[in-house]
PDB file of C-alpha atoms in Angstrom:
ATOM      1  CA  MET B   1      -7.212  15.577  10.313  1.00 79.00           C
ATOM      2  CA  ASP B   2      -5.898  18.847   8.934  1.00 83.00           C
ATOM      3  CA  GLY B   3      -8.962  19.819   6.889  1.00 82.00           C
ATOM      4  CA  VAL B   4      -7.511  18.907   3.483  1.00 86.00           C
ATOM      5  CA  SER B   5      -7.752  15.114   3.519  1.00 93.00           C
ATOM      6  CA  GLY B   6      -8.829  13.238   0.397  1.00 93.00           C
ATOM      7  CA  MET B   7     -11.963  11.100   0.499  1.00 94.00           C
ATOM      8  CA  PHE B   8     -12.180   7.938  -1.611  1.00 95.00           C
ATOM      9  CA  THR B   9     -15.363   5.867  -2.013  1.00 95.00           C
ATOM     10  CA  ILE B  10     -16.128   2.492  -3.543  1.00 94.00           C
ATOM     11  CA  GLY B  11     -19.397   0.625  -4.088  1.00 93.00           C
ATOM     12  CA  GLY B  12     -21.549  -0.645  -6.898  1.00 92.00           C
ATOM     13  CA  PRO B  13     -23.079  -3.903  -8.149  1.00 93.00           C
ATOM     14  CA  VAL B  14     -19.929  -5.836  -9.190  1.00 94.00           C
ATOM     15  CA  ARG B  15     -18.527  -8.019  -6.402  1.00 93.00           C
ATOM     16  CA  TYR B  16     -14.816  -7.768  -5.537  1.00 93.00           C
ATOM     17  CA  SER B  17     -14.383  -4.573  -7.555  1.00 94.00           C
ATOM     18  CA  ASN B  18     -11.646  -2.146  -6.637  1.00 94.00           C
ATOM     19  CA  ALA B  19     -10.763   1.497  -7.088  1.00 93.00           C
ATOM     20  CA  LEU B  20      -7.206   2.704  -7.666  1.00 95.00           C
ATOM     21  CA  TRP B  21      -5.855   6.184  -7.079  1.00 96.00           C
ATOM     22  CA  TRP B  22      -2.286   6.997  -8.046  1.00 94.00           C
ATOM     23  CA  LYS B  23      -0.205  10.112  -8.321  1.00 96.00           C
ATOM     24  CA  PRO B  24       2.741  10.365 -10.700  1.00 96.00           C
ATOM     25  CA  LEU B  25       5.790  12.096  -9.278  1.00 97.00           C
ATOM     26  CA  THR B  26       8.980  13.376 -10.852  1.00 95.00           C
ATOM     27  CA  PRO B  27      11.094  10.294 -11.647  1.00 95.00           C
ATOM     28  CA  VAL B  28      13.964   9.859  -9.214  1.00 95.00           C
ATOM     29  CA  THR B  29      15.986   7.027 -10.689  1.00 93.00           C
ATOM     30  CA  TRP B  30      18.832   7.214  -8.164  1.00 95.00           C
ATOM     31  CA  ALA B  31      16.614   6.679  -5.084  1.00 97.00           C
ATOM     32  CA  SER B  32      16.902   3.250  -3.516  1.00 97.00           C
ATOM     33  CA  HIS B  33      15.218   3.670  -0.110  1.00 98.00           C
ATOM     34  CA  PHE B  34      11.637   4.802   0.443  1.00 98.00           C
ATOM     35  CA  THR B  35       9.134   5.496   3.199  1.00 98.00           C
ATOM     36  CA  TYR B  36       5.412   5.695   2.426  1.00 98.00           C
ATOM     37  CA  ASP B  37       3.840   7.631   5.289  1.00 98.00           C
ATOM     38  CA  VAL B  38       0.084   8.259   5.522  1.00 98.00           C
ATOM     39  CA  TYR B  39      -2.799   8.749   7.931  1.00 98.00           C
ATOM     40  CA  PHE B  40      -6.072   7.010   7.043  1.00 98.00           C
ATOM     41  CA  TYR B  41      -9.606   6.947   8.431  1.00 97.00           C
ATOM     42  CA  VAL B  42     -12.401   4.422   7.787  1.00 97.00           C
ATOM     43  CA  LYS B  43     -15.973   4.703   9.078  1.00 93.00           C
ATOM     44  CA  ASN B  44     -16.880   1.029   8.555  1.00 94.00           C
ATOM     45  CA  PRO B  45     -13.769  -1.186   8.381  1.00 95.00           C
ATOM     46  CA  ASN B  46     -15.901  -4.353   8.689  1.00 95.00           C
ATOM     47  CA  VAL B  47     -16.873  -4.159   4.999  1.00 95.00           C
ATOM     48  CA  VAL B  48     -13.346  -3.587   3.651  1.00 96.00           C
ATOM     49  CA  GLN B  49     -11.840  -6.522   1.749  1.00 96.00           C
ATOM     50  CA  ALA B  50      -8.355  -4.964   1.615  1.00 97.00           C
ATOM     51  CA  LEU B  51      -6.586  -1.615   1.497  1.00 98.00           C
ATOM     52  CA  GLU B  52      -3.496  -1.269  -0.691  1.00 98.00           C
ATOM     53  CA  PHE B  53      -0.633   1.186  -0.256  1.00 98.00           C
ATOM     54  CA  ASP B  54       1.943   1.118  -3.064  1.00 98.00           C
ATOM     55  CA  ILE B  55       4.987   2.729  -4.621  1.00 98.00           C
ATOM     56  CA  ASN B  56       6.109   2.096  -8.208  1.00 97.00           C
ATOM     57  CA  GLN B  57       9.494   3.097  -9.551  1.00 97.00           C
ATOM     58  CA  SER B  58      10.857   2.334 -12.994  1.00 95.00           C
ATOM     59  CA  HIS B  59      14.214   3.009 -14.534  1.00 92.00           C
ATOM     60  CA  GLY B  60      15.171   1.869 -18.019  1.00 93.00           C
ATOM     61  CA  THR B  61      13.812  -1.646 -18.425  1.00 94.00           C
ATOM     62  CA  ASN B  62      13.323  -2.323 -14.694  1.00 94.00           C
ATOM     63  CA  TRP B  63      10.024  -1.796 -12.873  1.00 94.00           C
ATOM     64  CA  PHE B  64      10.204  -1.915  -9.072  1.00 96.00           C
ATOM     65  CA  VAL B  65       6.778  -2.556  -7.535  1.00 96.00           C
ATOM     66  CA  PHE B  66       6.466  -2.069  -3.775  1.00 98.00           C
ATOM     67  CA  GLY B  67       2.900  -3.320  -3.378  1.00 98.00           C
ATOM     68  CA  THR B  68       1.312  -3.848   0.029  1.00 98.00           C
ATOM     69  CA  GLU B  69      -2.161  -4.638   1.247  1.00 97.00           C
ATOM     70  CA  CYS B  70      -3.850  -4.977   4.581  1.00 97.00           C
ATOM     71  CA  ASN B  71      -5.874  -8.078   3.751  1.00 95.00           C
ATOM     72  CA  TYR B  72      -8.740  -7.907   6.232  1.00 94.00           C
ATOM     73  CA  LYS B  73     -10.960 -10.709   4.918  1.00 92.00           C
ATOM     74  CA  ASP B  74      -8.543 -13.299   3.525  1.00 90.00           C
ATOM     75  CA  SER B  75      -5.125 -13.738   5.123  1.00 90.00           C
ATOM     76  CA  HIS B  76      -5.690 -11.165   7.917  1.00 94.00           C
ATOM     77  CA  MET B  77      -2.029 -10.318   7.378  1.00 96.00           C
ATOM     78  CA  TRP B  78      -0.064  -7.657   5.601  1.00 98.00           C
ATOM     79  CA  ASP B  79       0.424  -9.069   2.115  1.00 98.00           C
ATOM     80  CA  VAL B  80       3.182  -7.924  -0.235  1.00 98.00           C
ATOM     81  CA  TRP B  81       3.407  -8.133  -4.015  1.00 97.00           C
ATOM     82  CA  ASP B  82       5.909 -10.535  -5.575  1.00 96.00           C
ATOM     83  CA  SER B  83       6.488  -9.248  -9.108  1.00 93.00           C
ATOM     84  CA  GLY B  84       8.486 -12.365  -9.980  1.00 90.00           C
ATOM     85  CA  THR B  85       5.442 -14.612  -9.605  1.00 93.00           C
ATOM     86  CA  GLU B  86       2.824 -11.836  -9.939  1.00 93.00           C
ATOM     87  CA  LYS B  87       1.099 -12.912  -6.720  1.00 95.00           C
ATOM     88  CA  TRP B  88       0.239 -11.523  -3.322  1.00 96.00           C
ATOM     89  CA  VAL B  89       2.256 -13.194  -0.560  1.00 96.00           C
ATOM     90  CA  PRO B  90       1.099 -13.034   3.059  1.00 96.00           C
ATOM     91  CA  THR B  91       3.775 -11.916   5.497  1.00 97.00           C
ATOM     92  CA  ALA B  92       3.987 -13.037   9.120  1.00 96.00           C
ATOM     93  CA  VAL B  93       2.780  -9.588  10.226  1.00 98.00           C
ATOM     94  CA  PRO B  94      -0.879  -9.473  11.305  1.00 97.00           C
ATOM     95  CA  CYS B  95      -3.072  -6.720   9.937  1.00 95.00           C
ATOM     96  CA  PRO B  96      -5.695  -6.108  12.597  1.00 91.00           C
ATOM     97  CA  MET B  97      -9.055  -4.604  11.765  1.00 92.00           C
ATOM     98  CA  VAL B  98      -8.612  -0.909  12.470  1.00 96.00           C
ATOM     99  CA  GLN B  99     -10.949   0.975  14.765  1.00 96.00           C
ATOM    100  CA  ALA B 100     -13.746   2.884  13.039  1.00 96.00           C
ATOM    101  CA  TYR B 101     -13.957   6.691  13.201  1.00 96.00           C
ATOM    102  CA  THR B 102     -10.279   6.967  14.163  1.00 97.00           C
ATOM    103  CA  TRP B 103      -7.230   8.272  12.319  1.00 98.00           C
ATOM    104  CA  HIS B 104      -4.544   5.606  11.899  1.00 98.00           C
ATOM    105  CA  HIS B 105      -0.889   6.252  11.070  1.00 98.00           C
ATOM    106  CA  LEU B 106       0.819   3.890   8.612  1.00 98.00           C
ATOM    107  CA  VAL B 107       4.482   3.862   7.572  1.00 98.00           C
ATOM    108  CA  TRP B 108       5.993   1.371   5.127  1.00 98.00           C
ATOM    109  CA  GLU B 109       9.764   1.171   4.564  1.00 98.00           C
ATOM    110  CA  PHE B 110      11.175  -0.256   1.320  1.00 98.00           C
ATOM    111  CA  ALA B 111      14.537  -0.667  -0.392  1.00 98.00           C
ATOM    112  CA  ARG B 112      15.613  -1.272  -3.954  1.00 96.00           C
ATOM    113  CA  LEU B 113      18.605  -3.571  -3.678  1.00 96.00           C
ATOM    114  CA  PRO B 114      21.717  -3.490  -5.915  1.00 93.00           C
ATOM    115  CA  ASN B 115      20.828  -6.872  -7.460  1.00 94.00           C
ATOM    116  CA  ASN B 116      17.575  -5.432  -8.896  1.00 92.00           C
ATOM    117  CA  THR B 117      15.241  -6.854  -6.282  1.00 96.00           C
ATOM    118  CA  VAL B 118      12.795  -5.118  -3.950  1.00 97.00           C
ATOM    119  CA  GLN B 119      12.888  -5.404  -0.180  1.00 98.00           C
ATOM    120  CA  TYR B 120       9.919  -4.876   2.094  1.00 98.00           C
ATOM    121  CA  VAL B 121      11.746  -3.719   5.221  1.00 98.00           C
ATOM    122  CA  SER B 122       9.059  -2.911   7.802  1.00 98.00           C
ATOM    123  CA  VAL B 123       5.538  -1.713   8.460  1.00 98.00           C
ATOM    124  CA  THR B 124       4.461   0.513  11.347  1.00 98.00           C
ATOM    125  CA  LEU B 125       0.774   0.858  12.182  1.00 98.00           C
ATOM    126  CA  ASP B 126      -0.228   3.251  14.956  1.00 98.00           C
ATOM    127  CA  GLY B 127       3.278   3.180  16.431  1.00 98.00           C
ATOM    128  CA  LYS B 128       3.734  -0.603  16.394  1.00 98.00           C
ATOM    129  CA  LYS B 129       6.666  -1.468  14.115  1.00 98.00           C
ATOM    130  CA  SER B 130       7.038  -4.944  12.621  1.00 98.00           C
ATOM    131  CA  TYR B 131       9.918  -6.085  10.441  1.00 98.00           C
ATOM    132  CA  VAL B 132       8.905  -7.839   7.237  1.00 98.00           C
ATOM    133  CA  ASN B 133      12.326  -8.401   5.617  1.00 97.00           C
ATOM    134  CA  ARG B 134      11.054  -9.963   2.398  1.00 97.00           C
ATOM    135  CA  VAL B 135      12.909  -9.726  -0.929  1.00 98.00           C
ATOM    136  CA  TYR B 136      11.314 -10.348  -4.342  1.00 97.00           C
ATOM    137  CA  GLY B 137      12.042  -9.983  -8.028  1.00 94.00           C
ATOM    138  CA  ILE B 138      10.995  -7.177 -10.329  1.00 94.00           C
ATOM    139  CA  ARG B 139       9.049  -6.735 -13.555  1.00 90.00           C
ATOM    140  CA  LYS B 140      10.313  -5.573 -16.881  1.00 91.00           C
ATOM    141  CA  GLY B 141       9.123  -2.193 -18.055  1.00 86.00           C
ATOM    142  CA  SER B 142      10.310   0.806 -19.959  1.00 88.00           C
ATOM    143  CA  GLY B 143      11.073   4.389 -19.124  1.00 92.00           C
ATOM    144  CA  ASP B 144      11.614   6.319 -15.927  1.00 96.00           C
ATOM    145  CA  ALA B 145       8.753   6.869 -13.466  1.00 96.00           C
ATOM    146  CA  LEU B 146       7.865   7.188  -9.808  1.00 97.00           C
ATOM    147  CA  ASN B 147       4.378   7.145  -8.286  1.00 97.00           C
ATOM    148  CA  VAL B 148       2.449   6.513  -5.099  1.00 98.00           C
ATOM    149  CA  ALA B 149      -0.826   4.624  -5.122  1.00 98.00           C
ATOM    150  CA  PHE B 150      -3.764   3.750  -2.899  1.00 98.00           C
ATOM    151  CA  GLN B 151      -6.376   1.106  -3.733  1.00 98.00           C
ATOM    152  CA  MET B 152      -9.645   0.085  -2.097  1.00 97.00           C
ATOM    153  CA  ASP B 153     -10.863  -3.490  -2.606  1.00 97.00           C
ATOM    154  CA  GLY B 154     -14.519  -4.439  -2.341  1.00 95.00           C
ATOM    155  CA  ASP B 155     -15.825  -7.601  -0.698  1.00 93.00           C
ATOM    156  CA  TYR B 156     -18.215 -10.330  -1.899  1.00 94.00           C
ATOM    157  CA  ARG B 157     -21.214  -8.019  -1.442  1.00 94.00           C
ATOM    158  CA  GLN B 158     -19.406  -4.941  -2.743  1.00 95.00           C
ATOM    159  CA  ASP B 159     -20.552  -2.952   0.270  1.00 94.00           C
ATOM    160  CA  SER B 160     -20.013   0.778  -0.142  1.00 95.00           C
ATOM    161  CA  TYR B 161     -17.389   2.407   2.040  1.00 96.00           C
ATOM    162  CA  SER B 162     -15.159   5.451   2.173  1.00 96.00           C
ATOM    163  CA  VAL B 163     -11.573   6.016   3.245  1.00 97.00           C
ATOM    164  CA  TRP B 164      -9.930   9.350   3.985  1.00 97.00           C
ATOM    165  CA  LEU B 165      -6.185   9.845   3.470  1.00 97.00           C
ATOM    166  CA  ASP B 166      -4.208  12.700   4.944  1.00 97.00           C
ATOM    167  CA  LYS B 167      -0.593  13.830   5.153  1.00 97.00           C
ATOM    168  CA  LEU B 168       0.552  11.291   2.552  1.00 97.00           C
ATOM    169  CA  THR B 169       4.291  11.659   2.006  1.00 97.00           C
ATOM    170  CA  LEU B 170       6.911   9.691   0.137  1.00 98.00           C
ATOM    171  CA  ASN B 171      10.446  10.142   1.384  1.00 98.00           C
ATOM    172  CA  TYR B 172      13.395   8.734  -0.519  1.00 98.00           C
ATOM    173  CA  TRP B 173      17.148   8.709  -0.504  1.00 97.00           C
TER     174      TRP B 173
END
């Protein structure tokens, strides 16, 4: 897109493997609202099992996981992470197979609620906004941290594929 995108590749012999990239940021313990905003590009989306876009925030003994995945080959929905049960939960929002060789714009909106729960507010893909409005529990942790993450999940054949990310921003207030 702007000439400085990051390229991420996965492949290999082990089925259903994944690759995680994450970037630690300066902890911002007071922030309670977040937007994860990114452009992504995939040459062969047909071989993608899932793409994950996440934020993690911890403060003291509370760990707030805002985990999302576009689950192309299982639920075909946007799934969100429920830290209380440690499971992926499909939402009612479809996650369509994206067009190959095209930049796609993704925005997730999240909130950390006063009762120490996480809220998945909405997801916008290529200008189409859908409200998720799901609330889940948190995990126990230690320390203060904030990070953004991106994960690529391989399928049953572990086909090789690459994803480019550009203009990734995390806004908070």
